[in-house]
Structure formats: structure tokens, C-alpha cells
GROMACS .gro file of C-alpha atoms in nm:
model
  196
    1MET     CA    1  -7.131   3.592  17.379
    2PRO     CA    2  -6.892   3.529  17.088
    3ILE     CA    3  -6.575   3.334  17.155
    4ASP     CA    4  -6.252   3.536  17.143
    5GLY     CA    5  -6.059   3.329  16.891
    6TYR     CA    6  -5.728   3.498  16.957
    7ALA     CA    7  -5.755   3.437  17.333
    8LEU     CA    8  -5.846   3.072  17.270
    9MET     CA    9  -5.550   3.026  17.035
   10ALA     CA   10  -5.312   3.192  17.283
   11ARG     CA   11  -5.439   2.972  17.571
   12THR     CA   12  -5.419   2.658  17.359
   13PHE     CA   13  -5.063   2.734  17.248
   14GLN     CA   14  -4.955   2.827  17.603
   15GLN     CA   15  -5.086   2.492  17.729
   16LEU     CA   16  -4.855   2.320  17.483
   17ALA     CA   17  -4.542   2.531  17.529
   18PRO     CA   18  -4.435   2.851  17.704
   19ILE     CA   19  -4.454   3.128  17.443
   20PRO     CA   20  -4.306   3.469  17.534
   21PRO     CA   21  -4.564   3.752  17.508
   22ALA     CA   22  -4.386   3.926  17.219
   23GLN     CA   23  -4.376   3.602  17.020
   24MET     CA   24  -4.742   3.532  17.092
   25GLN     CA   25  -4.843   3.880  16.977
   26ALA     CA   26  -4.640   3.837  16.658
   27CYS     CA   27  -4.816   3.506  16.596
   28LEU     CA   28  -5.165   3.641  16.661
   29ARG     CA   29  -5.106   3.927  16.415
   30LEU     CA   30  -5.051   3.672  16.136
   31PHE     CA   31  -5.396   3.515  16.176
   32LYS     CA   32  -5.719   3.662  16.038
   33PRO     CA   33  -6.072   3.561  16.141
   34ARG     CA   34  -6.289   3.373  15.892
   35PHE     CA   35  -6.633   3.213  15.902
   36LEU     CA   36  -6.791   2.935  15.697
   37ASP     CA   37  -7.148   2.807  15.709
   38ALA     CA   38  -7.219   2.437  15.759
   39GLU     CA   39  -7.136   2.205  15.469
   40GLN     CA   40  -6.888   2.444  15.309
   41VAL     CA   41  -6.546   2.337  15.185
   42TRP     CA   42  -6.235   2.481  15.350
   43LEU     CA   43  -5.998   2.293  15.117
   44HIS     CA   44  -6.076   2.067  14.819
   45ALA     CA   45  -5.881   1.750  14.747
   46GLY     CA   46  -5.644   1.814  14.457
   47GLU     CA   47  -5.592   2.180  14.548
   48ALA     CA   48  -5.264   2.327  14.658
   49THR     CA   49  -5.277   2.513  14.987
   50ASP     CA   50  -5.074   2.788  15.145
   51GLN     CA   51  -5.282   2.830  15.461
   52VAL     CA   52  -5.283   2.697  15.814
   53GLY     CA   53  -5.579   2.750  16.043
   54PHE     CA   54  -5.699   2.727  16.401
   55LEU     CA   55  -6.059   2.625  16.469
   56VAL     CA   56  -6.224   2.858  16.720
   57ASP     CA   57  -6.577   2.719  16.707
   58GLY     CA   58  -6.756   2.466  16.490
   59LEU     CA   59  -6.678   2.123  16.353
   60LEU     CA   60  -6.478   2.012  16.049
   61ARG     CA   61  -6.442   1.681  15.871
   62PHE     CA   62  -6.135   1.569  15.675
   63TYR     CA   63  -6.225   1.305  15.416
   64TYR     CA   64  -6.094   1.115  15.115
   65LEU     CA   65  -6.307   1.055  14.805
   66THR     CA   66  -6.246   0.730  14.618
   67ALA     CA   67  -6.257   0.696  14.239
   68ASP     CA   68  -6.599   0.531  14.268
   69GLY     CA   69  -6.741   0.819  14.474
   70LEU     CA   70  -6.718   0.675  14.826
   71GLU     CA   71  -6.621   0.911  15.108
   72TRP     CA   72  -6.394   0.788  15.389
   73THR     CA   73  -6.359   1.021  15.685
   74LYS     CA   74  -6.000   1.066  15.796
   75SER     CA   75  -6.072   1.274  16.105
   76PHE     CA   76  -6.288   1.536  16.270
   77CYS     CA   77  -6.155   1.873  16.385
   78LEU     CA   78  -6.288   2.034  16.703
   79ALA     CA   79  -6.248   2.380  16.856
   80GLY     CA   80  -5.887   2.432  16.959
   81ASP     CA   81  -5.746   2.215  16.679
   82LEU     CA   82  -5.513   2.326  16.403
   83ILE     CA   83  -5.647   2.298  16.048
   84GLY     CA   84  -5.452   2.219  15.737
   85GLY     CA   85  -5.326   1.973  15.484
   86TYR     CA   86  -4.987   1.937  15.649
   87ARG     CA   87  -4.837   1.696  15.399
   88ALA     CA   88  -4.949   1.925  15.117
   89LEU     CA   89  -4.797   2.226  15.294
   90LEU     CA   90  -4.467   2.058  15.379
   91LEU     CA   91  -4.417   1.892  15.041
   92ASN     CA   92  -4.572   2.175  14.838
   93GLU     CA   93  -4.814   1.942  14.662
   94PRO     CA   94  -5.192   1.921  14.621
   95CYS     CA   95  -5.389   1.807  14.923
   96GLN     CA   96  -5.517   1.449  14.902
   97PHE     CA   97  -5.829   1.504  15.112
   98THR     CA   98  -6.113   1.754  15.145
   99ILE     CA   99  -6.177   1.962  15.456
  100GLU     CA  100  -6.540   2.064  15.503
  101THR     CA  101  -6.745   2.224  15.778
  102LEU     CA  102  -7.016   2.013  15.940
  103LEU     CA  103  -7.139   2.304  16.154
  104PRO     CA  104  -7.107   2.680  16.107
  105SER     CA  105  -6.741   2.737  16.186
  106HIS     CA  106  -6.527   3.028  16.304
  107TYR     CA  107  -6.155   2.991  16.250
  108LEU     CA  108  -5.835   3.193  16.229
  109VAL     CA  109  -5.617   3.155  15.922
  110ALA     CA  110  -5.263   3.257  15.824
  111LYS     CA  111  -5.031   3.208  15.531
  112TYR     CA  112  -4.814   2.906  15.606
  113ALA     CA  113  -4.501   3.085  15.481
  114ASP     CA  114  -4.562   3.371  15.726
  115PHE     CA  115  -4.610   3.127  16.015
  116ALA     CA  116  -4.300   2.931  15.911
  117GLY     CA  117  -4.104   3.259  15.908
  118LEU     CA  118  -4.216   3.332  16.263
  119VAL     CA  119  -4.121   2.981  16.375
  120ASN     CA  120  -3.762   3.045  16.268
  121GLN     CA  121  -3.736   3.348  16.500
  122HIS     CA  122  -3.753   3.181  16.842
  123PRO     CA  123  -3.702   2.829  16.986
  124CYS     CA  124  -4.039   2.841  17.167
  125TRP     CA  125  -4.205   2.755  16.836
  126ASP     CA  126  -3.993   2.441  16.795
  127HIS     CA  127  -4.122   2.327  17.135
  128LEU     CA  128  -4.482   2.404  17.039
  129LEU     CA  129  -4.461   2.233  16.701
  130ARG     CA  130  -4.292   1.929  16.853
  131ARG     CA  131  -4.582   1.897  17.101
  132VAL     CA  132  -4.836   1.936  16.818
  133ALA     CA  133  -4.655   1.673  16.609
  134GLU     CA  134  -4.638   1.435  16.907
  135SER     CA  135  -5.009   1.478  16.973
  136LEU     CA  136  -5.097   1.414  16.608
  137PHE     CA  137  -4.869   1.110  16.597
  138ILE     CA  138  -5.033   0.963  16.908
  139LYS     CA  139  -5.383   1.021  16.764
  140LYS     CA  140  -5.280   0.869  16.432
  141GLU     CA  141  -5.126   0.563  16.598
  142GLN     CA  142  -5.435   0.513  16.818
  143ARG     CA  143  -5.665   0.539  16.517
  144GLU     CA  144  -5.450   0.302  16.312
  145SER     CA  145  -5.436   0.039  16.588
  146SER     CA  146  -5.811   0.069  16.642
  147LEU     CA  147  -5.884   0.017  16.271
  148LEU     CA  148  -5.654  -0.285  16.261
  149LEU     CA  149  -5.726  -0.448  16.597
  150ASP     CA  150  -6.070  -0.346  16.724
  151ASP     CA  151  -6.404  -0.471  16.600
  152ALA     CA  152  -6.655  -0.218  16.465
  153THR     CA  153  -6.853  -0.203  16.791
  154THR     CA  154  -6.541  -0.120  16.991
  155ARG     CA  155  -6.444   0.146  16.736
  156TYR     CA  156  -6.791   0.300  16.764
  157GLN     CA  157  -6.776   0.302  17.144
  158ARG     CA  158  -6.433   0.469  17.129
  159PHE     CA  159  -6.573   0.726  16.885
  160LEU     CA  160  -6.852   0.808  17.132
  161VAL     CA  161  -6.591   0.874  17.402
  162ASP     CA  162  -6.344   1.065  17.184
  163PHE     CA  163  -6.612   1.284  17.025
  164SER     CA  164  -6.871   1.291  17.303
  165ALA     CA  165  -6.927   1.667  17.270
  166VAL     CA  166  -7.025   1.644  16.902
  167ALA     CA  167  -7.126   1.281  16.837
  168GLY     CA  168  -7.494   1.376  16.845
  169VAL     CA  169  -7.462   1.629  16.562
  170ILE     CA  170  -7.249   1.425  16.321
  171LYS     CA  171  -7.450   1.248  16.051
  172GLN     CA  172  -7.452   0.870  16.085
  173TYR     CA  173  -7.302   0.811  15.740
  174HIS     CA  174  -7.005   1.034  15.834
  175ILE     CA  175  -6.957   0.834  16.153
  176ALA     CA  176  -6.977   0.508  15.957
  177SER     CA  177  -6.716   0.630  15.708
  178TYR     CA  178  -6.488   0.729  15.999
  179LEU     CA  179  -6.527   0.382  16.150
  180GLY     CA  180  -6.456   0.211  15.817
  181ILE     CA  181  -6.800   0.048  15.794
  182THR     CA  182  -7.123   0.096  15.602
  183PRO     CA  183  -7.415   0.298  15.741
  184VAL     CA  184  -7.617  -0.027  15.754
  185SER     CA  185  -7.351  -0.187  15.976
  186LEU     CA  186  -7.351   0.119  16.202
  187SER     CA  187  -7.731   0.101  16.236
  188ARG     CA  188  -7.701  -0.265  16.335
  189ILE     CA  189  -7.435  -0.181  16.598
  190ARG     CA  190  -7.642   0.104  16.742
  191ARG     CA  191  -7.951  -0.118  16.759
  192GLN     CA  192  -7.753  -0.393  16.935
  193LEU     CA  193  -7.606  -0.149  17.189
  194ARG     CA  194  -7.952  -0.008  17.266
  195ALA     CA  195  -8.084  -0.362  17.319
  196ASP     CA  196  -7.802  -0.450  17.562
   0.00000   0.00000   0.00000
């Protein structure tokens, strides 16, 4: 049975902040359903964006591409997460990273300007966006401290906990790039953990 994306978005938002029914309906009307197959790009690095999304089902990867062609995974996006290049949206500049699907993905998308216009209509949206920003800040701080303080094995073990539902479908070289190590190093870590 297909997932009702609008119901999922409404539930997710309501868990973060109380949204009056009229405001929720106005929000849901802004978003349109979209689908992408696996390994398709949602947003290319260097492109400007005017869209914000909500992932209903699937898996996305946000990654940077270096000048010498190396990919470094910034984050993974799971069902129930918001999608977008927020810095690019807020500063009206090109996005610095690429967003691609790793699995066939169903999402809802709206024009950022339309969503921003709705946000200005009622204080419930300030509460919601504050909670979203707090959650993103906490995730970013945890990831930063892990990259700076934890060894690669600890980072991999944390990844397996944080992404337990999808760790088995993410390619090993994507996991390695998320952990900040080479695929060879990840293979060594996995082999050592299996031996222990």
C-alpha cells in the first residue's frame, strides 16, 4: 500500500509543533508529489534552488565533490526528513553540494518563497522551524564532534546505529566517504569487527 505523503508530513510536523488545522491544510496545498528513480539527482552542486522538499519514502545522499573528483558524503536523508540546500535558499546562492537518490524516492516539493510566505502568517511555523533548526544543529554538532574526536571504528559503529534501517542498502564507498575514510579502510574495519 502506498504511503500517504501528506499524512506523513502532517504527522511529522505535528510531532515537532502544534499546527492549527487551517494552517496545516494551507501548508499541504503548497506541496506537490514527485518521484525519482535510484541514482537520480535532486539538486546539482552549483545550481541555484528555489525548492524545499519532504522525503516520504526512499533514501537521499547529500555530497560534496572535490576539484580532483573525490566525493565526500555530507549526510543521508531518510523518510520524514526535510530536503533542501538551506544555505543556498537563505542566501540566494548556488548550492555547494549535490543531492541524489540512492533508492527510488517519493517526496513532496514546494517553492521556498511560497512556504516562506506561509510561515509569516502564523507563529506556529516559527515554533516548527525553530525545532527543525535545533534538530539540525544537534545532528551537525554530533557529526562534527565524531569526526574530530572519534576513531574511524567508533564512527562506523555510530553510523550503524544512526542509520540501522538503511545501512544494508548504502554502498560501502558512500559509507566510507561519510565516515571520512577510504573504502579500503572501511573494509579493514568491517573485517576486524567481524573477527571480534
